[in-house]
Short mmCIF file of C-alpha atoms in Angstrom, two decimals:
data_model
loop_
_atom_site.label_atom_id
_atom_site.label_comp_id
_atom_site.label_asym_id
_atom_site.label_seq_id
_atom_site.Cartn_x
_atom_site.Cartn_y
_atom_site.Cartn_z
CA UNK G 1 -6.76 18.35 -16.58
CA UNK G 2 -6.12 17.64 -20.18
CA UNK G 3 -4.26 14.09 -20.63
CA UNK G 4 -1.66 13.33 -22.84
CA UNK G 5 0.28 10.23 -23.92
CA UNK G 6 3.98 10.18 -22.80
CA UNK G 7 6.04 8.10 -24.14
CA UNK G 8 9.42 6.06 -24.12
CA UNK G 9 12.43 8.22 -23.81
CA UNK G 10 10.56 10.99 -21.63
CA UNK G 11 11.44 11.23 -17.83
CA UNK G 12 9.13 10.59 -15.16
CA UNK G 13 9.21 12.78 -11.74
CA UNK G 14 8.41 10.67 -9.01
CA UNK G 15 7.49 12.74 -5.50
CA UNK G 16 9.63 10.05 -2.56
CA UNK G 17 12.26 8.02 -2.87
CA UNK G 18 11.58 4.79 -1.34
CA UNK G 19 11.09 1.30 -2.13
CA UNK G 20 8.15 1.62 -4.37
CA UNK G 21 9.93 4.70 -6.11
CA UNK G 22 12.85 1.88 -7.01
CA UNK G 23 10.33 -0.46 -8.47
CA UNK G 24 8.65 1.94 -10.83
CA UNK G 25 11.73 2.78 -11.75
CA UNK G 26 13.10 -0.75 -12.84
CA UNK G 27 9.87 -1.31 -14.74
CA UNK G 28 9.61 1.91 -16.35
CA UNK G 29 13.65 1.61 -17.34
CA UNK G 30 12.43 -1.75 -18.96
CA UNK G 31 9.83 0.44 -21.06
CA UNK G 32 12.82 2.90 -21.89
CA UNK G 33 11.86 5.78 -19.48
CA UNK G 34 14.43 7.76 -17.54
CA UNK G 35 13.32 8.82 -13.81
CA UNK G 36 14.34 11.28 -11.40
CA UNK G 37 13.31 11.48 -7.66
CA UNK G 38 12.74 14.01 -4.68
CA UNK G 39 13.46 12.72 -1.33
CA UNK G 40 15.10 13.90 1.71
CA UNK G 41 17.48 10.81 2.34
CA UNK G 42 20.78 10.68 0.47
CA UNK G 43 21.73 7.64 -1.86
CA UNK G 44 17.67 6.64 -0.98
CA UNK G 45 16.21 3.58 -2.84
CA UNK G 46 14.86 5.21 -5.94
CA UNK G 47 17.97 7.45 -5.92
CA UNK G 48 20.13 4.09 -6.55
CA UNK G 49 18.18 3.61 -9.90
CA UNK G 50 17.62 7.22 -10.84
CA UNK G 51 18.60 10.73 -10.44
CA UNK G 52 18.19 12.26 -7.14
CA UNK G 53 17.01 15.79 -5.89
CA UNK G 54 18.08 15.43 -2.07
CA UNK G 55 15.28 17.66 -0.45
CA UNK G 56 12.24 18.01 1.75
CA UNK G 57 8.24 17.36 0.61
CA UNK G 58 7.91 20.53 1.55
CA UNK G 59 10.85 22.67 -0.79
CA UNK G 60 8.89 24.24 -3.56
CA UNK G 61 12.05 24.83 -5.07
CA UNK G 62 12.73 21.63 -5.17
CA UNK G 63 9.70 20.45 -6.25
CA UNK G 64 9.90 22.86 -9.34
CA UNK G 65 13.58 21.31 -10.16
CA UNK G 66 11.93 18.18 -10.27
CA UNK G 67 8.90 19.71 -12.80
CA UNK G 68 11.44 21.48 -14.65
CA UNK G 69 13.76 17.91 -15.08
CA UNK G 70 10.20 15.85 -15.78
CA UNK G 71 7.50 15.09 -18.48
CA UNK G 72 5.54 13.90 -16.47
CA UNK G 73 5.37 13.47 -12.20
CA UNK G 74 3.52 10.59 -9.73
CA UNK G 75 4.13 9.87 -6.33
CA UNK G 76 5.08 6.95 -4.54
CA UNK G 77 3.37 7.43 -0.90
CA UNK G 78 0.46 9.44 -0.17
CA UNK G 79 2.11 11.49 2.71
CA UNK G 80 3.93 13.79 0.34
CA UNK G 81 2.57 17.30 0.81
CA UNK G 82 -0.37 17.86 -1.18
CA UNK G 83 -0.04 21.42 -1.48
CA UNK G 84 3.22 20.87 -2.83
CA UNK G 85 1.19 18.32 -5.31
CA UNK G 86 -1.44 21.31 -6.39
CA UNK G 87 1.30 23.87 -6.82
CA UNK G 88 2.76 20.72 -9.48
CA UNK G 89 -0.28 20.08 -11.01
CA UNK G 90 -0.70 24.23 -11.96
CA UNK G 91 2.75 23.80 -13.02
CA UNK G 92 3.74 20.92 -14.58
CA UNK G 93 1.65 17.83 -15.58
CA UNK G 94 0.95 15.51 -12.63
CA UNK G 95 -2.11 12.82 -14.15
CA UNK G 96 -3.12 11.85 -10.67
CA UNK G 97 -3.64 14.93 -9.51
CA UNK G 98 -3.90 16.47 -6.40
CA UNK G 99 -7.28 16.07 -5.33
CA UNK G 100 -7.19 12.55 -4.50
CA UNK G 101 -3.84 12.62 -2.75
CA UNK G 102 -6.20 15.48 -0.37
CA UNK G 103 -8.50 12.70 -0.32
CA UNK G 104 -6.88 10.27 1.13
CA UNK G 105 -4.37 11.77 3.24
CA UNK G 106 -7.43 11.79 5.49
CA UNK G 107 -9.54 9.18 6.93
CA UNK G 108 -12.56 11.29 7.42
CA UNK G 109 -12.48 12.69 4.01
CA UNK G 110 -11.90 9.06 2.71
CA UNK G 111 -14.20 8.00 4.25
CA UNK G 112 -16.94 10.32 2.95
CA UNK G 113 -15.60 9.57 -0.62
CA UNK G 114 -16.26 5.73 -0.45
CA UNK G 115 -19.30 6.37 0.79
CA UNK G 116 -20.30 8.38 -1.99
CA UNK G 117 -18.49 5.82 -4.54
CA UNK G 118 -21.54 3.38 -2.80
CA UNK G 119 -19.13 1.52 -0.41
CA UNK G 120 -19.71 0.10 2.79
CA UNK G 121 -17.46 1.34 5.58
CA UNK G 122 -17.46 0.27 9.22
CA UNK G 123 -19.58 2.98 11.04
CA UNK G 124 -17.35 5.22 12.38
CA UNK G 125 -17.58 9.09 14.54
CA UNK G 126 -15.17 12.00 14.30
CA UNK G 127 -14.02 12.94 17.71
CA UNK G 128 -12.81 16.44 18.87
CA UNK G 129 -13.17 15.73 22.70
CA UNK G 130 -12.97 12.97 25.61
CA UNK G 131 -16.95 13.73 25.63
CA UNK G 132 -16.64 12.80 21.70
CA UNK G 133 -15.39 9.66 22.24
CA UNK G 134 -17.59 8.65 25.40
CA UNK G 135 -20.40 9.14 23.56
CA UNK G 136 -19.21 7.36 20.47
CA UNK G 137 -17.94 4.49 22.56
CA UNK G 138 -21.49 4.28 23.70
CA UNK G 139 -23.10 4.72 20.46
CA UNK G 140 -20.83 2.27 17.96
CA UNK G 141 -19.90 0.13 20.99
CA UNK G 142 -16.79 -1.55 21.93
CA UNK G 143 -14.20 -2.76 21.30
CA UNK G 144 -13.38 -0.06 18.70
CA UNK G 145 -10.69 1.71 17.05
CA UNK G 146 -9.43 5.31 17.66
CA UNK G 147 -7.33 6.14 14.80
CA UNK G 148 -5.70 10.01 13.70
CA UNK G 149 -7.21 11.25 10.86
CA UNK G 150 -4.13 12.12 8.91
CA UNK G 151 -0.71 10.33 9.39
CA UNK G 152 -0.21 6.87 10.91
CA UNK G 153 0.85 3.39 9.20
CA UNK G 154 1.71 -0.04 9.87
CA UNK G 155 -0.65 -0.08 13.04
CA UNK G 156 1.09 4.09 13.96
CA UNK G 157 -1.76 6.20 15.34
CA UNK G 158 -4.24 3.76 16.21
CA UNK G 159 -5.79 3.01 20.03
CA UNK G 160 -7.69 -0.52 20.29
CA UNK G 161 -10.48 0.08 22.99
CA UNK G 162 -12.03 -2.82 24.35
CA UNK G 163 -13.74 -1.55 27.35
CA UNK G 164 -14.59 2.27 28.99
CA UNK G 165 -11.19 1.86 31.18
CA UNK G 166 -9.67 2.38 28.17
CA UNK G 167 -11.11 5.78 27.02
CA UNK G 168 -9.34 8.26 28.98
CA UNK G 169 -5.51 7.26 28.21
CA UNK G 170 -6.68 6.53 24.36
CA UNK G 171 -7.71 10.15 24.71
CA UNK G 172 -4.83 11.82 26.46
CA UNK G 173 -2.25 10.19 23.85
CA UNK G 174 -4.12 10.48 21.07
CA UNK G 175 -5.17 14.17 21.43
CA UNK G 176 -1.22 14.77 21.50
CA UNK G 177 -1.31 14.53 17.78
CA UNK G 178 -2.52 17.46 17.10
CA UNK G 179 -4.65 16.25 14.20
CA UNK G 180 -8.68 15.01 13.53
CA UNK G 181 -9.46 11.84 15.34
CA UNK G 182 -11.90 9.07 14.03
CA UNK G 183 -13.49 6.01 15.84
CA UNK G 184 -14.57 3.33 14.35
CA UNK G 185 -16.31 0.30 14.70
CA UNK G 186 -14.50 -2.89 15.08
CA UNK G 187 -15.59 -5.18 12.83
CA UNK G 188 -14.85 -8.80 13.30
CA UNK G 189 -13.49 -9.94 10.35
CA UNK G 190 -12.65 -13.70 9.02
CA UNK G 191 -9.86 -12.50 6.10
CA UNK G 192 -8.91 -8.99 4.93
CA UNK G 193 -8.34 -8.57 1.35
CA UNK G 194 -7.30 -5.64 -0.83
CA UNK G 195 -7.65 -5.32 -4.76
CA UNK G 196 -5.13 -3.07 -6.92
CA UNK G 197 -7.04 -1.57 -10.00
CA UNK G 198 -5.31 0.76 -12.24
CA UNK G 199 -6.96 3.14 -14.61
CA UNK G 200 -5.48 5.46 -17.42
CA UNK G 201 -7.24 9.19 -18.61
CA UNK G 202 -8.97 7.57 -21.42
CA UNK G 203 -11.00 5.94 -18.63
CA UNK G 204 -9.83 2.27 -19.23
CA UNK G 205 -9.81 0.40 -15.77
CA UNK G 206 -8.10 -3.50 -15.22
CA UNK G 207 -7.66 -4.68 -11.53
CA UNK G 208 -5.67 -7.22 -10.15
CA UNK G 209 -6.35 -10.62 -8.49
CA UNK G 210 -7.58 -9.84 -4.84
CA UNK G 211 -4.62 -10.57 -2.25
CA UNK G 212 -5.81 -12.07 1.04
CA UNK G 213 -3.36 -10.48 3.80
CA UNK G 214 -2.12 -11.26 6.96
CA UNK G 215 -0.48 -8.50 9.21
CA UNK G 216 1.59 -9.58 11.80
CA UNK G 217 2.11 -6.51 14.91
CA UNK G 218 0.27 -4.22 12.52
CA UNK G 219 2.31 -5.14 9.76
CA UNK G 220 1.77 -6.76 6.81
CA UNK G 221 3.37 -10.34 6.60
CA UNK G 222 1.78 -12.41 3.61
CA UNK G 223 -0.56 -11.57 0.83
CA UNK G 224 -1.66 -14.94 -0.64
CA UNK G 225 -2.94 -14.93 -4.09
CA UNK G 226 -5.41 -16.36 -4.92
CA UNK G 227 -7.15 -15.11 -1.77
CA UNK G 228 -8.87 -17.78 -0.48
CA UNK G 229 -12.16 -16.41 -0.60
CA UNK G 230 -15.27 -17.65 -2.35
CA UNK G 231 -15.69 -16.38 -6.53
CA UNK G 232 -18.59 -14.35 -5.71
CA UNK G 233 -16.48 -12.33 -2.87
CA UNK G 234 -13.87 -12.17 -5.32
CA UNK G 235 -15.97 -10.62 -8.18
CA UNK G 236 -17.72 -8.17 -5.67
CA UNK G 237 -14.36 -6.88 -4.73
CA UNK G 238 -13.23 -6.26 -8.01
CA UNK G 239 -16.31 -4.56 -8.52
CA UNK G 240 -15.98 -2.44 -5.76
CA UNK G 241 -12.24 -1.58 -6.56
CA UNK G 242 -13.09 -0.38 -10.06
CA UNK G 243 -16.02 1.58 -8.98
CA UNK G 244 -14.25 3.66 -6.28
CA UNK G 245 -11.42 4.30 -8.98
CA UNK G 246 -14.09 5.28 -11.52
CA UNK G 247 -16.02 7.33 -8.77
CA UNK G 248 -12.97 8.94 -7.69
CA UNK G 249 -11.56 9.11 -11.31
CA UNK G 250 -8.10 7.67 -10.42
CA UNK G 251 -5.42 8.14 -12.50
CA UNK G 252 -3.12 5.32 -11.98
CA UNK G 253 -2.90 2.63 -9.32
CA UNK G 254 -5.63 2.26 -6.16
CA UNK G 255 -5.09 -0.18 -3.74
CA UNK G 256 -8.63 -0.62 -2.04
CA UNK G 257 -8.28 -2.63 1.80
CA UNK G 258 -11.04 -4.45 2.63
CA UNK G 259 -12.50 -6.77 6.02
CA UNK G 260 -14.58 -9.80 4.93
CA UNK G 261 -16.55 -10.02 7.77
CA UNK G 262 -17.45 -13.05 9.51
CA UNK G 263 -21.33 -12.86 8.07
CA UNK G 264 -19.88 -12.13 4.09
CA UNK G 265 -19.79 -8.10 4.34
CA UNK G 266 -17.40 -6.45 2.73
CA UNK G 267 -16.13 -3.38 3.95
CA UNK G 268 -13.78 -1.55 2.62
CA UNK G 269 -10.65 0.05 5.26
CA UNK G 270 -9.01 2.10 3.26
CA UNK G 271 -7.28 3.51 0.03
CA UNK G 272 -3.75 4.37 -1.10
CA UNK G 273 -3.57 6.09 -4.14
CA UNK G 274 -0.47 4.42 -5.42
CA UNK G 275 1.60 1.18 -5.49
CA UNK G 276 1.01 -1.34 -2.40
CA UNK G 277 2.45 -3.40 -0.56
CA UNK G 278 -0.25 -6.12 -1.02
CA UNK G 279 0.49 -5.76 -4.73
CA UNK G 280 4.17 -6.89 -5.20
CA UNK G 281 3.30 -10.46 -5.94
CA UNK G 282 2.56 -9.15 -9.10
CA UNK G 283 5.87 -8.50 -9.64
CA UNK G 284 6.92 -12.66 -10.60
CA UNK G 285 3.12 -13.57 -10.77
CA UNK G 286 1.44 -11.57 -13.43
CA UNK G 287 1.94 -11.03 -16.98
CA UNK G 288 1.96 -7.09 -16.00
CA UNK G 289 3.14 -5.88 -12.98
CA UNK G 290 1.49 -3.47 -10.40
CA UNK G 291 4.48 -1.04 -11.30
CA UNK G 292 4.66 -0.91 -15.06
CA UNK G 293 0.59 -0.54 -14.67
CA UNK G 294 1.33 2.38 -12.84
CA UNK G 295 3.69 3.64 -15.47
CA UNK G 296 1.42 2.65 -18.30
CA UNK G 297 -1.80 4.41 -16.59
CA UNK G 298 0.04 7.90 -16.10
CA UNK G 299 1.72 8.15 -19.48
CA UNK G 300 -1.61 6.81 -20.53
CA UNK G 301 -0.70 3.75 -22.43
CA UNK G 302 -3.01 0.50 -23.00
CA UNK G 303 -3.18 -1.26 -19.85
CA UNK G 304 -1.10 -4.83 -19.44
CA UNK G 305 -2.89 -7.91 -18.75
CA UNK G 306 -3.46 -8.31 -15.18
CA UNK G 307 -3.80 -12.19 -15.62
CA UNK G 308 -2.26 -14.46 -12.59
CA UNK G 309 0.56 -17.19 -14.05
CA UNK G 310 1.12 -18.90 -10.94
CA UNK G 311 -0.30 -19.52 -7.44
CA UNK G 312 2.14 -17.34 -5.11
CA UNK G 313 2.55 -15.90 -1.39
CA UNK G 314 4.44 -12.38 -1.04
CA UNK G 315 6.16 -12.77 2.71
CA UNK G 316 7.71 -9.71 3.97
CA UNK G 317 11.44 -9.08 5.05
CA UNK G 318 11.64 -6.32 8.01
CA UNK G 319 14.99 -5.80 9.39
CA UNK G 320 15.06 -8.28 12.07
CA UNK G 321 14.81 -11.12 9.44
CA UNK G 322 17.79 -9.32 7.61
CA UNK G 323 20.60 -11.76 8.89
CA UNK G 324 18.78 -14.65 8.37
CA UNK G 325 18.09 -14.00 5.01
CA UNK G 326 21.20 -13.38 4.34
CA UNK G 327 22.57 -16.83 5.51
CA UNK G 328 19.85 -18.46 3.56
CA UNK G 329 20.37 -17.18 0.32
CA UNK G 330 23.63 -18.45 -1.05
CA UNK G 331 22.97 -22.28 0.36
CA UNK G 332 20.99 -25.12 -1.57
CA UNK G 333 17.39 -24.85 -0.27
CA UNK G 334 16.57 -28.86 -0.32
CA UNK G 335 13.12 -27.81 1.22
CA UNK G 336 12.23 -25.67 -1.68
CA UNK G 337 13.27 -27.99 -4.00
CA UNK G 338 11.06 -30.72 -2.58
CA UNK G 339 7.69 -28.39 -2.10
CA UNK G 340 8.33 -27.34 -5.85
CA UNK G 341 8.53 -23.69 -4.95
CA UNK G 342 10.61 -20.84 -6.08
CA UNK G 343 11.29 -18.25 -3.90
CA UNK G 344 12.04 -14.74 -6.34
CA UNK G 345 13.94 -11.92 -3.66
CA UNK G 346 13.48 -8.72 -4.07
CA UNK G 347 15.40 -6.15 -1.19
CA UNK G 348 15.44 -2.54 -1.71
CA UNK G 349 18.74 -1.08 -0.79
CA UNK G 350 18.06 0.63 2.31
CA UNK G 351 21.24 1.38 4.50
CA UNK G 352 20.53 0.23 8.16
CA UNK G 353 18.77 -2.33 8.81
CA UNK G 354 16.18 -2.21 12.04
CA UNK G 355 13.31 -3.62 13.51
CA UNK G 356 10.36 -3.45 12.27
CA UNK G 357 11.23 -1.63 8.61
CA UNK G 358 10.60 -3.43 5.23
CA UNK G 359 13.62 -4.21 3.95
CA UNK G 360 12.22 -6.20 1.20
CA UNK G 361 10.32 -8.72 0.24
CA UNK G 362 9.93 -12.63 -1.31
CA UNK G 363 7.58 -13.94 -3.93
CA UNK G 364 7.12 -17.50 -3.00
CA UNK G 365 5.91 -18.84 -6.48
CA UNK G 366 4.33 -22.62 -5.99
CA UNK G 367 1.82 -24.85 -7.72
CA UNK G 368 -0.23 -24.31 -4.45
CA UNK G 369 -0.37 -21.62 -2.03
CA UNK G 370 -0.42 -24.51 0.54
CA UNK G 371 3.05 -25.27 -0.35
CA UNK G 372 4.17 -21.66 -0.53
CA UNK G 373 2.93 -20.99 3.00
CA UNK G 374 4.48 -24.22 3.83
CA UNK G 375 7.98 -23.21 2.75
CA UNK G 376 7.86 -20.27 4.59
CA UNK G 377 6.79 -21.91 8.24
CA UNK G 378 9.90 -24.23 7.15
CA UNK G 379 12.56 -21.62 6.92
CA UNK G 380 14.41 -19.68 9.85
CA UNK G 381 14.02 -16.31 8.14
CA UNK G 382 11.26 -15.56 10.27
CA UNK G 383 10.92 -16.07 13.22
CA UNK G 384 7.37 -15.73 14.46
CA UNK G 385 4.53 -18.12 13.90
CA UNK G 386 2.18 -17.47 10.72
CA UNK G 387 -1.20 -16.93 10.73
#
C-alpha cells in the first residue's frame, strides 16, 4: 500500500455511523476535514455531523459511493465486512487496510497474531465439538471462558464455566452461533487495563496513558487515568501496545485490553483496531485526543502529544441512567463544586434510549482520581454500586 499525506479540505469516508464515527468527525471538522458516512440507520450519530449514505456493510454499491465521495476511508468498529474493506482498499485508498480488520474480527486469528507480536495471552483451545470442550475443560481447567470466535461485545457471546455441570448447556447455546468457538483460561486478575497507541505510514508510533477499567454486567463503567498500577506495569504496557501495532503494522488507532494478574502478568485480551471506549478520557484530558490521533495517523500527519493535563475518570451513560442525567444537568452541582471536579458531558445523539446501550459518556476531570470516583458514588445518575 503506498501512503500518502491527506490533507485539510479533503473528505474522509468513514465505514459505520455510530458514536465513535461522530467524534472523529468533530475533531477532524476542527482540522478542516469534511466527512461522509455509511450506515444502515437513518439520521445515525455520525450522520448528524456529516453526510450520510443510508445502507448496509454489506452494499458494494454503496461502499463504492462512499470511495467515489472520499479521499481517503477508516472505519469506526471492526464488525464492518471485511470483504467489503478489501474490495475498498483495491479501489480506493483505505490506510488501515484490510488485513488487520480480518485479523481481529476473530479471536483465534488474534490471538495467533499477538502471539507472534511476543505477547502473552491466557492459554486458550479452539473448540469444534462438546468432546472439544470436555477435553479443554480438563486440560486449561476451570472456571473458564467459552467465547465465539467472531461477533460478540459488551460480555455478547461469552459462557463463564465454573464447573463440568456447566459444559453441556455452554455447548448447546453456544454451538447455535454458527461460528468458531474458543476457550480460554480464566485468569484471575487484580485490574484490567488497556493502552491506545496510534501509528501513522511513516512508522511513527505515540500511545496513550494506560486506562485502568472497570466493567460493570460486561460493560464498561469507568476507565480511571492514571491507572493505578505500579510505573513499571505502566511502561511494560506501553511497550507491549506499541509493539503489537508495530508487529501488526497498524495504521491508525489500537486499543490493546489487558488483565494484570494477581502475580504481575500481563496478558493481553484483546484488540480493536480503532477508537475505544477506554480512550474517550482523552477527549478533556490530553493535549491530543484519541480521535484527532486517529485522523492525524490515516492522513498521515505528525502525531499530537499524547501528554495527560489532568487526573480524570470516564463513567459511562447507558440508557437507563438517561433520565437521571437529564435532571442533573441543568441544576447547581454543590457536590462538584466542593470535590473540585468538573464533570465535561459528552452524549451522542442516539434516538431511543434503552437499557443497557451507551448513550454517552462523562469525563470527570479532578485534581485526584479519588475525588472523581467520589463524585460519581455521590450522584443519582447511576444507580449501581462502583467497583
Amino acid at each position: 500500500m503506498t501512503s500518502a499525506t491527506i490533507l485539510p479540505g479533503a473528505t474522509i469516508g468513514i465505514l459505520g455511523g455510530g458514536q465513535l464515527g461522530r467524534m472523529l468527525a468533530h475533531a477532524g471538522n476542527r482540522l478542516g476535514y469534511r466527512f461522509v458516512t455509511l450506515d444502515p440507520t437513518p439520521d445515525s450519530p455520525c450522520g448528524q455531523t456529516a453526510r450520510q449514505i443510508v445502507a448496509g456493510y454489506g452494499d458494494r454499491e454503496a461502499a463504492r459511493e462512499l470511495a467515489r465521495l472520499s479521499d481517503v476511508i477508516t472505519y469506526e468498529f471492526e464488525n464492518v465486512d471485511a470483504e467489503v474493506a478489501a474490495m475498498l482498499e483495491a479501489e480506493s485508498y483505505v490506510p488501515q487496510g484490510s488485513a488487520l480488520l480480518y485479523t481481529t474480527q476473530h479471536r483465534l486469528r488474534e490471538k495467533h497474531a499477538l502471539e507472534a507480536a511476543g505477547a502473552r495471552v491466557a492459554p486458550y483451545a479452539e473448540i469444534a465439538s462438546l468432546q472439544d470442550l470436555r477435553e479443554a475443560a480438563e486440560r486449561l481447567g476451570l472456571p473458564a471462558i467459552l467465547k465465539t470466535a467472531t461477533g460478540g461485545y459488551d460480555g455478547k457471546g461469552q459462557w463463564v464455566l465454573r464447573s463440568a455441570d456447566d459444559l453441556d448447556r455452554a455447548w448447546e447455546e453456544a454451538s447455535r452461533a454458527g461460528t468458531a468457538l474458543v476457550l480460554e483460561k480464566f485468569v484471575r486478575f487484580a485490574k484490567e487495563i488497556s493502552v491506545i497507541a496510534a501509528r501513522r505510514p511513516s512508522g511513527e508510533v505515540r500511545t496513550f496513558a494506560p486506562a485502568e477499567n472497570v466493567h460493570v454486567n460486561n460493560i464498561l463503567h469507568l476507565s480511571i487515568v492514571p491507572a493505578r498500577i505500579p510505573d513499571h506495569v505502566r511502561a511494560e504496557a506501553e511497550g507491549l501496545a506499541i509493539s503489537i501495532a508495530e508487529s501488526l503494522n497498524v495504521v491508525g488507532l489500537i486499543a490493546v485490553e489487558m488483565f494484570l494478574a494477581e502475580d504481575g502478568t500481563l496478558y493481553v485480551n484483546e484488540l480493536a483496531p480503532r477508537p475505544h471506549n477506554s480512550g474517550h478520557y482523552t477527549m478533556d484530558a490530553c493535549r491530543t485526543s484519541q480521535f484527532e490521533q486517529h485522523i492525524r495517523a490515516i492522513c498521515d500527519l505528525p502525531l499530537g502529544d499524547t501528554s495527560l493535563m489532568t487526573p480524570v475518570v470516564m463513567v459511562n451513560v447507558l440508557g437507563e441512567h438517561m433520565e437521571s442525567l437529564l435532571q442533573w444537568l441543568p441544576a447547581c452541582d454543590v457536590e462538584a463544586e466542593k470535590l473540585g471536579v468538573e464533570p465535561k458531558v459528552h452524549l451522542y445523539g442516539k434516538a431511543e434510549s434503552k437499557t443497557g446501550r451507551k448513550m454517552g459518556h462523562i469525563n470527570v476531570l479532578a485534581p485526584h482520581t479519588g475525588a472523581a470516583l467520589a463524585w460519581i458514588s455521590q450522584t443519582d445518575i447511576w444507580r449501581y454500586d462502583e467497583a
